Tab-separated table of C-alpha atoms in Angstrom:
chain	number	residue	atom	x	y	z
A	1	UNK	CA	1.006	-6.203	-26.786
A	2	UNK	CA	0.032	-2.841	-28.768
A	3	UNK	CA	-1.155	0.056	-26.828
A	4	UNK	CA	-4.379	-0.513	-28.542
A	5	UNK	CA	-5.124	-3.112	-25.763
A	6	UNK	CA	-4.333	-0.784	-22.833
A	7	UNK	CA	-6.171	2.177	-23.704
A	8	UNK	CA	-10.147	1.564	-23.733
A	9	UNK	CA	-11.619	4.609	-24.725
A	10	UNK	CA	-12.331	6.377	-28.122
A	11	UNK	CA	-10.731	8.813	-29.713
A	12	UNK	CA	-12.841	11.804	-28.440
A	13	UNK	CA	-12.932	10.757	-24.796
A	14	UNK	CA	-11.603	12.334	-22.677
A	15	UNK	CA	-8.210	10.224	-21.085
A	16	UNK	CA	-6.090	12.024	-18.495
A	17	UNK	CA	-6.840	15.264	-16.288
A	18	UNK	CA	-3.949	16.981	-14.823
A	19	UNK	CA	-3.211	20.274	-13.275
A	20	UNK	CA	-5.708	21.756	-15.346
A	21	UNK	CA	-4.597	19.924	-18.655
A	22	UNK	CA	-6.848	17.144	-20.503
A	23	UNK	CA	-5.835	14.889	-23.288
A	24	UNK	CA	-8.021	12.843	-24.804
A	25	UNK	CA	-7.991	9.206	-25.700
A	26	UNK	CA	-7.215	9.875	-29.617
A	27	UNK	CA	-3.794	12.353	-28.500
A	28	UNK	CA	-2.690	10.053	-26.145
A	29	UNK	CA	-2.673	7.322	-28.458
A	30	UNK	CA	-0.673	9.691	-31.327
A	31	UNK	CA	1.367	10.536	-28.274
A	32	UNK	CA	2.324	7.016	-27.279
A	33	UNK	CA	2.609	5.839	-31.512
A	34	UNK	CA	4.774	8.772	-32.006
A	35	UNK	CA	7.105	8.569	-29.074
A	36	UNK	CA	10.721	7.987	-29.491
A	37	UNK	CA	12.496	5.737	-27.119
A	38	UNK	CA	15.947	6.169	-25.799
A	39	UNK	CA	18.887	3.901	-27.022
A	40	UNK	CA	20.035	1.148	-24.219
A	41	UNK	CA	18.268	-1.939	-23.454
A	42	UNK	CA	16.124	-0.692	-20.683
A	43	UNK	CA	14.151	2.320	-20.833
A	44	UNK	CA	14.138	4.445	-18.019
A	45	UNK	CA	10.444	6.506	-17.598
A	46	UNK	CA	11.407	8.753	-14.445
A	47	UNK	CA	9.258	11.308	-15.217
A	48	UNK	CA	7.541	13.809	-12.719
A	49	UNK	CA	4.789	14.927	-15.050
A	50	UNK	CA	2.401	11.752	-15.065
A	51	UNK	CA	1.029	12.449	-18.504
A	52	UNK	CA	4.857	11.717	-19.760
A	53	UNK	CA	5.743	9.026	-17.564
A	54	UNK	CA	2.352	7.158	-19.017
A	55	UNK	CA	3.345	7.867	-22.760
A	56	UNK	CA	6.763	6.554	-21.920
A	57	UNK	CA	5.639	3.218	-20.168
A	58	UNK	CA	2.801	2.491	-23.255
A	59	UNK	CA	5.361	3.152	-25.796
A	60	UNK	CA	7.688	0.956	-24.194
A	61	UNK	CA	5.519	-1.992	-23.705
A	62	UNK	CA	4.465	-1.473	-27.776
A	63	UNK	CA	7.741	-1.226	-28.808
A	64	UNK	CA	8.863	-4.455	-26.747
A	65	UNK	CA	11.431	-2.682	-24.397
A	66	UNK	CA	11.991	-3.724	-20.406
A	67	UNK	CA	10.919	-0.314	-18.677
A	68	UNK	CA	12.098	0.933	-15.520
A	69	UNK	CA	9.853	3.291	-13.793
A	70	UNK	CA	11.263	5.163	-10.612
A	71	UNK	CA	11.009	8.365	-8.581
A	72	UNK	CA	11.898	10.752	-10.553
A	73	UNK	CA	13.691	12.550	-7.372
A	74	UNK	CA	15.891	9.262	-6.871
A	75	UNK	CA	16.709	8.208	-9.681
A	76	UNK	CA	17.366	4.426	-9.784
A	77	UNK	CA	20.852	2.410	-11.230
A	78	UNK	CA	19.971	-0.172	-13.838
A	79	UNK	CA	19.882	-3.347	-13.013
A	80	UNK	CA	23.466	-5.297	-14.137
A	81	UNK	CA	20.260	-8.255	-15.331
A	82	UNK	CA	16.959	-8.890	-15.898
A	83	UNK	CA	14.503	-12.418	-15.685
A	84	UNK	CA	13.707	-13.529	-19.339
A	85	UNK	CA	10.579	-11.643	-20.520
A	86	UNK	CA	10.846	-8.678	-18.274
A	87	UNK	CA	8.438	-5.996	-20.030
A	88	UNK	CA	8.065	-4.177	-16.647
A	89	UNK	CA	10.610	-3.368	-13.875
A	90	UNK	CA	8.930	-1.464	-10.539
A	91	UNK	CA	10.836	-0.145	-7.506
A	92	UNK	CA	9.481	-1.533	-4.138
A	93	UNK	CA	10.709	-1.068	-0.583
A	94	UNK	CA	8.221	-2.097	1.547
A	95	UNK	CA	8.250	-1.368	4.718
A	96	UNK	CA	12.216	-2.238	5.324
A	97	UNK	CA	12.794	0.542	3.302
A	98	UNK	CA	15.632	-1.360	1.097
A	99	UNK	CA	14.992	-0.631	-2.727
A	100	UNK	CA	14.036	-4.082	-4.333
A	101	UNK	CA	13.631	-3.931	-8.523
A	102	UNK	CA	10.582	-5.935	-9.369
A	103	UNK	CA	10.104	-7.598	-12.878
A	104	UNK	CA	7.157	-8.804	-14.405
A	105	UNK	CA	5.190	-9.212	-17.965
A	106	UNK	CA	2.951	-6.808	-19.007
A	107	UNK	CA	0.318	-9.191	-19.241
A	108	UNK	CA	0.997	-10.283	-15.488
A	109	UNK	CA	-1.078	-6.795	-15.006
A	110	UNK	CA	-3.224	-6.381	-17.884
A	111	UNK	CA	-4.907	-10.238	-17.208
A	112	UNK	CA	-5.962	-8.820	-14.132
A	113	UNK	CA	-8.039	-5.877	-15.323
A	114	UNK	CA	-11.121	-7.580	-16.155
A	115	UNK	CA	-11.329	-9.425	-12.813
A	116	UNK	CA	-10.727	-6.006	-10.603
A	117	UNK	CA	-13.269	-4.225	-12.435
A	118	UNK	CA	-16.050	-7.043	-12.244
A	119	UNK	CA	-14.898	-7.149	-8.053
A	120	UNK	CA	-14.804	-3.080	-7.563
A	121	UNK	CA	-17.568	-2.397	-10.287
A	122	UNK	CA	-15.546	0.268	-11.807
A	123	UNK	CA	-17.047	1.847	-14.627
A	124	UNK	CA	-15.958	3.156	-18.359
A	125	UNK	CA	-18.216	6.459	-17.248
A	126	UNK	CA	-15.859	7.094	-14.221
A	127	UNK	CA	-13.193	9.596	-13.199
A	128	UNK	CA	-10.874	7.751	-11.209
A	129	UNK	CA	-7.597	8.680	-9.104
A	130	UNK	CA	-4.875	7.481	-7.398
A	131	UNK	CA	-4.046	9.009	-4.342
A	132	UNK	CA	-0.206	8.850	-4.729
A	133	UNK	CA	2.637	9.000	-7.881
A	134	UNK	CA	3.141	6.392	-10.804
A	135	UNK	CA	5.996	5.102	-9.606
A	136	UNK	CA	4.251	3.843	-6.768
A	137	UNK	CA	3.254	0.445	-8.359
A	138	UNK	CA	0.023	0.556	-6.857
A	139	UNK	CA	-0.946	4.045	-7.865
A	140	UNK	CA	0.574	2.779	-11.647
A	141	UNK	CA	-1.621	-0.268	-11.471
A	142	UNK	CA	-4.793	2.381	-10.900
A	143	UNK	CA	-3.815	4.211	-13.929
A	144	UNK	CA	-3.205	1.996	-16.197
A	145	UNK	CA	-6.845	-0.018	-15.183
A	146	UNK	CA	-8.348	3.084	-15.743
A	147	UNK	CA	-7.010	3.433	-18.781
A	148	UNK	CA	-7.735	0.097	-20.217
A	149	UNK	CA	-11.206	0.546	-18.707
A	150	UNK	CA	-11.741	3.663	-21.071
A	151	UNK	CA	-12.649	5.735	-18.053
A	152	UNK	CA	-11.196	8.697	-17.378
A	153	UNK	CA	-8.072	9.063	-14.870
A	154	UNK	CA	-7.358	12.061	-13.140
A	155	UNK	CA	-4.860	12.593	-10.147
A	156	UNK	CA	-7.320	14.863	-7.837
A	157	UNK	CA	-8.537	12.874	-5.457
A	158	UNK	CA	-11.273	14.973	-4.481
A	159	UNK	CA	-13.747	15.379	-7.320
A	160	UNK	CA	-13.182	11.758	-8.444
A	161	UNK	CA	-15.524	9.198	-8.784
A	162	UNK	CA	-13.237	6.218	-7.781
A	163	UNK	CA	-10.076	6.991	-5.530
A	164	UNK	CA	-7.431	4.233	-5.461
A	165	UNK	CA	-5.387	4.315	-1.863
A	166	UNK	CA	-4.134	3.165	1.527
A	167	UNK	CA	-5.938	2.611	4.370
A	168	UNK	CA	-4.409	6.112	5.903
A	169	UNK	CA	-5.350	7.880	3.410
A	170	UNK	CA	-9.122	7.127	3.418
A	171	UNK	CA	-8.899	8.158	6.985
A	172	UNK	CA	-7.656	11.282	6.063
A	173	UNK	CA	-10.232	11.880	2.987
A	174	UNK	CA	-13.296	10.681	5.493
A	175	UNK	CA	-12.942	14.633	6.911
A	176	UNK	CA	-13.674	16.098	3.190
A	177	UNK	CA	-17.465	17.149	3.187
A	178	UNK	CA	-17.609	15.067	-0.099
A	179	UNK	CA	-16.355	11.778	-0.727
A	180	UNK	CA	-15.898	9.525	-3.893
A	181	UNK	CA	-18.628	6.829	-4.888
A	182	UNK	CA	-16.022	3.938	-4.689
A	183	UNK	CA	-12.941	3.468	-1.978
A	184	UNK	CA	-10.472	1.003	-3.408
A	185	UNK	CA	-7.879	0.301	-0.784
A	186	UNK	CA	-4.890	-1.563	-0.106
A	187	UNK	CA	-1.002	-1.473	1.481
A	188	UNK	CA	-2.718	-2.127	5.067
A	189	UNK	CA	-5.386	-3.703	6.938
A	190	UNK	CA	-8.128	-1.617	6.706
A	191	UNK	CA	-9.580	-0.698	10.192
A	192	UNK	CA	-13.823	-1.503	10.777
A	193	UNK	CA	-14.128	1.416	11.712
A	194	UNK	CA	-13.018	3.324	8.574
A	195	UNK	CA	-15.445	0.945	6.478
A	196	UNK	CA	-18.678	1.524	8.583
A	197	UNK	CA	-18.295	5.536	8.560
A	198	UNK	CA	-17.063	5.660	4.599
A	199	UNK	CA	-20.354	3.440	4.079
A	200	UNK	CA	-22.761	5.437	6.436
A	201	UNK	CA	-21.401	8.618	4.431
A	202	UNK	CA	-22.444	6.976	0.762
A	203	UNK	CA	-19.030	5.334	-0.493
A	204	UNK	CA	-18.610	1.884	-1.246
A	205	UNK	CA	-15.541	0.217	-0.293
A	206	UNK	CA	-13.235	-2.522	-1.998
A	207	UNK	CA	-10.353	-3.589	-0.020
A	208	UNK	CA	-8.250	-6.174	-1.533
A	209	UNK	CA	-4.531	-7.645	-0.080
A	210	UNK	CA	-1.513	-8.692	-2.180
A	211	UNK	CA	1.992	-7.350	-2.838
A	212	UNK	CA	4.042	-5.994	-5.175
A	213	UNK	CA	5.904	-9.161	-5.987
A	214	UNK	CA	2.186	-11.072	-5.956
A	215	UNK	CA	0.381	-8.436	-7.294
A	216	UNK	CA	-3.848	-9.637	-6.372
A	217	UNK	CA	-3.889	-12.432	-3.869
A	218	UNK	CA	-7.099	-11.700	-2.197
A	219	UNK	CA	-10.683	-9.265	-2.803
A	220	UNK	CA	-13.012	-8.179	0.444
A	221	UNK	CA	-16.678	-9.135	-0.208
A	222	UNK	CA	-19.678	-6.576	0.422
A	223	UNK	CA	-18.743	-7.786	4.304
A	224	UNK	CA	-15.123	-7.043	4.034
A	225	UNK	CA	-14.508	-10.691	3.992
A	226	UNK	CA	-11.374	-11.379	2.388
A	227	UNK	CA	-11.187	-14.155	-0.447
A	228	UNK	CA	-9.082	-15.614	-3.324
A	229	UNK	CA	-8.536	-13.059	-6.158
A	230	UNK	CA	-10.115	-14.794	-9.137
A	231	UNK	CA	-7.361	-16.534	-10.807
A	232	UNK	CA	-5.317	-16.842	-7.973
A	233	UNK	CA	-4.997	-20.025	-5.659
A	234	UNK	CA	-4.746	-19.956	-2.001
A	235	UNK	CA	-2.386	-22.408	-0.099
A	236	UNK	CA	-1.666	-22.317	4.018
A	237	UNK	CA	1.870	-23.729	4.804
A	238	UNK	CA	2.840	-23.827	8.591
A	239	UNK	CA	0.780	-20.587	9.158
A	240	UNK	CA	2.720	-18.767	6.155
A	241	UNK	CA	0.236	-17.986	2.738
A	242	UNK	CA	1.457	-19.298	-0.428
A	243	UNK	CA	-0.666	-18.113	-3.818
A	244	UNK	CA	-0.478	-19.338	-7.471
A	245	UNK	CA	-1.952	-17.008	-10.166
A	246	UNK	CA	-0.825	-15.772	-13.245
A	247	UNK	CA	-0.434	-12.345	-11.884
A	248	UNK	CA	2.808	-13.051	-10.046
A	249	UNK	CA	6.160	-11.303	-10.963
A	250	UNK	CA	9.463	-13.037	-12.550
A	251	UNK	CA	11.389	-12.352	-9.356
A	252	UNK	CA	13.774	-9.608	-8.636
A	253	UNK	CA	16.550	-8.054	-11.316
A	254	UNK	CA	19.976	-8.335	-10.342
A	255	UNK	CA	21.717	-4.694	-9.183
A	256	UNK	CA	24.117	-2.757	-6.941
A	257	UNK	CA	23.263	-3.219	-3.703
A	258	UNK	CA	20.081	-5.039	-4.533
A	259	UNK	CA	17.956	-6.341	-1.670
A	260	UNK	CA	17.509	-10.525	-2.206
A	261	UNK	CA	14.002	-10.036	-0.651
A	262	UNK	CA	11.035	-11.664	0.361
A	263	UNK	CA	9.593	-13.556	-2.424
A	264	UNK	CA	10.003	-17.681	-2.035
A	265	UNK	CA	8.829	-19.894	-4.896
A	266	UNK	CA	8.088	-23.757	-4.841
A	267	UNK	CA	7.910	-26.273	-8.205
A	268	UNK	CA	4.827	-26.023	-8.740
A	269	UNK	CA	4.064	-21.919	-9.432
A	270	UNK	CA	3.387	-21.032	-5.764
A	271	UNK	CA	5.097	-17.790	-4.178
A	272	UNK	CA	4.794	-15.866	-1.013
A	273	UNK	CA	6.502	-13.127	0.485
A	274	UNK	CA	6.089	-14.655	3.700
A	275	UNK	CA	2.833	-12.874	5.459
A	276	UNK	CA	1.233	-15.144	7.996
A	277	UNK	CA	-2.869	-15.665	7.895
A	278	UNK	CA	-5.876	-17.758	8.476
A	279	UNK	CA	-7.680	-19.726	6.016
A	280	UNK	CA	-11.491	-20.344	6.769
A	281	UNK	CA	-12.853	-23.911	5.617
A	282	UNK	CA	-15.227	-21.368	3.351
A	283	UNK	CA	-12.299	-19.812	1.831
A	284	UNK	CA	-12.133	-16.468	4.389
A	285	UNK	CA	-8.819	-15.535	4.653
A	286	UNK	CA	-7.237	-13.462	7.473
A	287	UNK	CA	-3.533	-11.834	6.871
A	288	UNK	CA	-2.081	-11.245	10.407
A	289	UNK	CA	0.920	-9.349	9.184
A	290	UNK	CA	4.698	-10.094	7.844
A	291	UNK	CA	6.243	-13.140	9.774
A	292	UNK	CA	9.148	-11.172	9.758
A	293	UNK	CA	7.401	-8.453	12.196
A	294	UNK	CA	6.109	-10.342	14.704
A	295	UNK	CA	7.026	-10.355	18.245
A	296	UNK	CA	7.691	-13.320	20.380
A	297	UNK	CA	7.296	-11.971	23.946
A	298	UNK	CA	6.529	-13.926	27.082
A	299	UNK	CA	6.660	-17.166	25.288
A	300	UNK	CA	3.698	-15.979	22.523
A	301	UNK	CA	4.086	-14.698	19.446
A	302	UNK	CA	2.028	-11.875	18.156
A	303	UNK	CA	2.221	-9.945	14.918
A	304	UNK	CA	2.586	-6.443	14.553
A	305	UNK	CA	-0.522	-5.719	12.182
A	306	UNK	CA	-2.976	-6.881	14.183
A	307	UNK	CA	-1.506	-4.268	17.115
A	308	UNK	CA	-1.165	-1.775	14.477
A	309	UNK	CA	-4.990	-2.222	13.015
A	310	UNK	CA	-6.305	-2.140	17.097
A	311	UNK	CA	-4.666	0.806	18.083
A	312	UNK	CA	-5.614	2.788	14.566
A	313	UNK	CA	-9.169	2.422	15.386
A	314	UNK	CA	-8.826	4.201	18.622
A	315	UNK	CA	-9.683	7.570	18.749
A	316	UNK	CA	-6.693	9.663	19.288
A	317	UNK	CA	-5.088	7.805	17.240
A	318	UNK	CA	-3.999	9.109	13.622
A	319	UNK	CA	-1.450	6.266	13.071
A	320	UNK	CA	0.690	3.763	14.858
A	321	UNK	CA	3.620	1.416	14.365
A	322	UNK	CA	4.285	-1.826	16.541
A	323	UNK	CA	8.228	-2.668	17.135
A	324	UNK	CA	10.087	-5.390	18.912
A	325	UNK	CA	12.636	-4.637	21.293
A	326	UNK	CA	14.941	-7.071	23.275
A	327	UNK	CA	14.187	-7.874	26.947
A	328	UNK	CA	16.692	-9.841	29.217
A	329	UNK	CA	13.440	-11.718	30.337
A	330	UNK	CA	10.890	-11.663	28.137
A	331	UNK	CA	12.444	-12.107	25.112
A	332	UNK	CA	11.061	-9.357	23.051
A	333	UNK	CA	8.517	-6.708	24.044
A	334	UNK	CA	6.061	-5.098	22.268
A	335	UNK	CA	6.639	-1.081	21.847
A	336	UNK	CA	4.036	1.469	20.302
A	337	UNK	CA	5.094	3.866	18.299
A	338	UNK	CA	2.412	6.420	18.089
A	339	UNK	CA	1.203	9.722	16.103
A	340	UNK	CA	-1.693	11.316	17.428
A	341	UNK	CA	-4.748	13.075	15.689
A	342	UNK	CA	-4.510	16.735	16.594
A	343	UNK	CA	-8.032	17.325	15.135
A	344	UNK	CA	-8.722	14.737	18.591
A	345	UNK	CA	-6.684	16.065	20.572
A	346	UNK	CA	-8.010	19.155	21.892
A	347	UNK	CA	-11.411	17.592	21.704
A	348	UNK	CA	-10.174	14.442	23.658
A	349	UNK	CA	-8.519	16.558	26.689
A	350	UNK	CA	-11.895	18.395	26.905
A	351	UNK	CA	-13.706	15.226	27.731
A	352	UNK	CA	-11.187	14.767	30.937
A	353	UNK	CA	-10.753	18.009	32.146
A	354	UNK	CA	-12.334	16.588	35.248
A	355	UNK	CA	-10.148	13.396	35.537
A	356	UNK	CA	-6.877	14.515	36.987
A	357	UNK	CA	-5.869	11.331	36.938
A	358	UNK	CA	-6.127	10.496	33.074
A	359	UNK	CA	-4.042	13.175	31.775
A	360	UNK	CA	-3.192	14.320	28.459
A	361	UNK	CA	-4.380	12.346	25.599
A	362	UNK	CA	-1.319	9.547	25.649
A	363	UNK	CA	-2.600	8.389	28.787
A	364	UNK	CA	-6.108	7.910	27.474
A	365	UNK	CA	-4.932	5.953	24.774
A	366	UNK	CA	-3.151	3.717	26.710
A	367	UNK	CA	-6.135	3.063	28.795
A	368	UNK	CA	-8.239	2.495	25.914
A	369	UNK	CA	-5.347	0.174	24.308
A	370	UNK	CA	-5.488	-1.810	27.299
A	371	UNK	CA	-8.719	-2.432	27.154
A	372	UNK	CA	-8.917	-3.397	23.502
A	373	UNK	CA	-5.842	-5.328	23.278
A	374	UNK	CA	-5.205	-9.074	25.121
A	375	UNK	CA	-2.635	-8.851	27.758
A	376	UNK	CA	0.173	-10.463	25.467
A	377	UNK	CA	-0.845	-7.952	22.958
A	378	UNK	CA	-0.507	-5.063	24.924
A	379	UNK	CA	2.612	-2.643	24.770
A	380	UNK	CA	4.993	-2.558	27.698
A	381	UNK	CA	6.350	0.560	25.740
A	382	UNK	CA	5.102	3.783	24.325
A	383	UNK	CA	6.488	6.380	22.096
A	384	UNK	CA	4.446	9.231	20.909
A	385	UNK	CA	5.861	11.176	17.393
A	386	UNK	CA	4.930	13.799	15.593
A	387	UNK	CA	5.135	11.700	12.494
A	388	UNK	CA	5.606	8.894	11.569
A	389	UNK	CA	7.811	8.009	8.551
A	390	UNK	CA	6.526	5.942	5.299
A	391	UNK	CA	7.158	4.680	2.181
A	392	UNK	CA	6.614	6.327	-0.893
A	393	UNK	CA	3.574	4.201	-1.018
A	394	UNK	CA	1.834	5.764	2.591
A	395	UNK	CA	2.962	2.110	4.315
A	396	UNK	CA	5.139	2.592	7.494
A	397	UNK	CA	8.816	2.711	6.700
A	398	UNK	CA	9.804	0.961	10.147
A	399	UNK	CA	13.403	0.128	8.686
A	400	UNK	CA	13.225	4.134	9.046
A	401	UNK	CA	11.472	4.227	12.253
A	402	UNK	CA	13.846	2.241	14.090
A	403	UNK	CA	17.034	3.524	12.516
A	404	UNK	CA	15.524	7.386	13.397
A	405	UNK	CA	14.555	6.457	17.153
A	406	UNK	CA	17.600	4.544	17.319
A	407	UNK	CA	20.055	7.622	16.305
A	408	UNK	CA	17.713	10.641	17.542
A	409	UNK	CA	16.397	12.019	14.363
A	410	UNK	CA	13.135	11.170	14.928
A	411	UNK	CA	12.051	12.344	18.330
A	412	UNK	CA	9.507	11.153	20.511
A	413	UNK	CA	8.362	11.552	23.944
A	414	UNK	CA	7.767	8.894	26.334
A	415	UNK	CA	5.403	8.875	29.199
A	416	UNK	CA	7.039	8.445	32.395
A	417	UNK	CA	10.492	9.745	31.107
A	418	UNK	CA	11.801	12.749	30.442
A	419	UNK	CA	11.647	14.177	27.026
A	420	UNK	CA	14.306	12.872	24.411
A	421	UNK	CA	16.788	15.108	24.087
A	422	UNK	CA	17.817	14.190	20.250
């Protein structure tokens, strides 16, 4: 596959933006025909400067060498093998936080282009940015789409046309007094709430769900009504999603310390990672969360998401994680982990300075978790954090959470007790 195919623009448009550098469509093709690869059999592109990491990756994929990409501030081992027809080999940890080595064709990616753009309605006249680094496969994915589309990528989020991100980090841009035309978002359940007021302010929003061992599984309509990905097929097996498409990896490469992870495969070309959801008789699907993360308490079983997407919609709230935790009785119980919006906060206490017996903002969450949560859903446990830890992708890093509340390096306070001491 020639770079010819990934990059859609001509020679005198303008390609890549960055820290006050452009390059235009014609360089970065000379760039990516002249480059020079490195002798071994996979070729490492671990480069901080995105411009170089890009030229590396393209001239790879021409020149028909497996390419690792990876932080360039942790630089990852090779992996001891790789699936036949590996073209592209992405670092994911997901929220456990365990490195997993992902391998897939080229094509697995570039098949997809055609049917994001026709879903999003990106266009060739667009500036469009990821929110995050390359070797972030999502934030990759964004770049090289905008590439292919001929539009032009640039990593500032702010003056861009289309911004590619999590569900956090729209939050976070909703405060800028100008927003993008487009919202594409994914790594989390987007909250309502977030939709309605990034809509009421002008910008369209495209949410879609799938992984980065599935890549696309799903595509929000104009609603926010999830649905197959064109391409891909949808299959419900004992509450656990299954998908078929030709956009789905080769499976892990064999390392050091490798995690086996998620991904499950049947006969006949279905995988899932093993995320529970609802399938509508019209095709609406519903993704309640990892399988893994739920929490059986009382007898029910709940999943963490859900919790997670009900308690980000409060106000107060800036972001919150949902852990298990064993109870001699109940099984498991459901504990909040929560980090609070200081641009609420102040605002919040003003609002009950004259009920003495609400409190300080925690409290008022609470109460308004309470009330928006079912009983089984509600936590029995609360931890408030300054912040909480994630991924290099924005998702919650809860194999991090619960190692740092476990051995005190992530403090928190907890209503009712004192203050921990760690």
């Amino acid at each position: 596959m020639s770079d010819s195919s990934w990059l859609g623009g001509a020679d005198g448009d303008r390609a890549v933006s960055v820290a006050g550098r452009a390059l235009s469509y014609g360089e970065l093709r000379e760039r990516v025909q002249n480059h020079s690869l490195p002798p071994g059999a996979i070729v490492r592109a671990e480069h901080a400067d995105p411009v170089e990491l890009l030229v590396r990756l393209l001239a790879g994929i021409d020149q028909g060498r497996p390419v690792l990409v990876a932080d360039p501030a942790s630089p990852a081992p090779l992996p001891r093998a790789i699936p036949a027809g590996t073209e592209l080999l992405l670092l994911s940890s997901g929220s456990s936080g365990r490195a997993r080595a992902i391998a897939r064709t080229a094509a697995s990616w570039h098949d997809s282009f055609a049917p994001l753009t026709a879903a999003t309605g990106i266009r060739r006249t667009d500036v469009v940015a990821p929110s995050g680094p390359l070797h972030v496969s999502m934030h990759l994915f964004a770049a090289l789409h905008a590439l292919w589309l001929g539009a032009e990528l640039s990593f500032d989020p702010a003056g861009a046309d289309v911004v590619h991100c999590t569900p956090t980090v729209l939050g976070r841009m909703l405060s800028s007094p100008r927003l993008p035309r487009l919202f594409v978002v994914a790594g989390a359940a987007l909250p309502d709430g977030a939709r309605a007021e990034a809509l009421a302010r002008g910008a369209a929003v495209t949410e879609y769900y799938g992984a980065a061992e599935l890549s696309f599984v799903a595509v929000a309509d104009a609603g926010g009504t999830l649905r197959a990905f064109p391409g891909t097929e949808l299959d419900l097996r004992g509450g656990v999603l299954w998908a078929r498409s030709p956009y789905i990896s080769l499976g892990y490469a064999a390392g050091e310390g490798a995690d086996t992870g998620s991904l499950r495969r049947d006969a006949d070309g279905f995988a899932s990672v093993g995320d529970l959801a609802e399938l509508g008789a019209g095709g609406e699907l519903r993704v309640l969360g990892r399988g893994d993360d739920a929490v059986t308490t009382a007898g029910s079983t709940v999943t963490s998401e859900q919790i997670e997407s009900a308690l980000d919609a409060l106000p107060g709230v800036r972001a919150a994680a949902v852990i298990a935790e064993p109870h001699p009785v109940l099984g498991e119980i459901v504990v909040a982990v929560v980090e609070l919006d200081s641009d609420l906060e102040s605002e919040a206490e003003r609002e009950l300075e004259s009920d003495t017996d609400a409190g300080a903002l925690p409290g008022t969450v609470q109460a308004r978790a309470d009330a928006a949560l079912s009983p089984v859903e509600r936590p029995r446990r609360w931890l408030f954090v300054e912040q909480l830890p994630r991924t290099a992708s924005g998702k919650l890093a809860k194999g991090a959470l619960r190692q740092g509340l476990a051995d005190g390096t992530i403090p928190f306070t907890e209503p009712g007790a004192p203050r921990n001491a760690h």
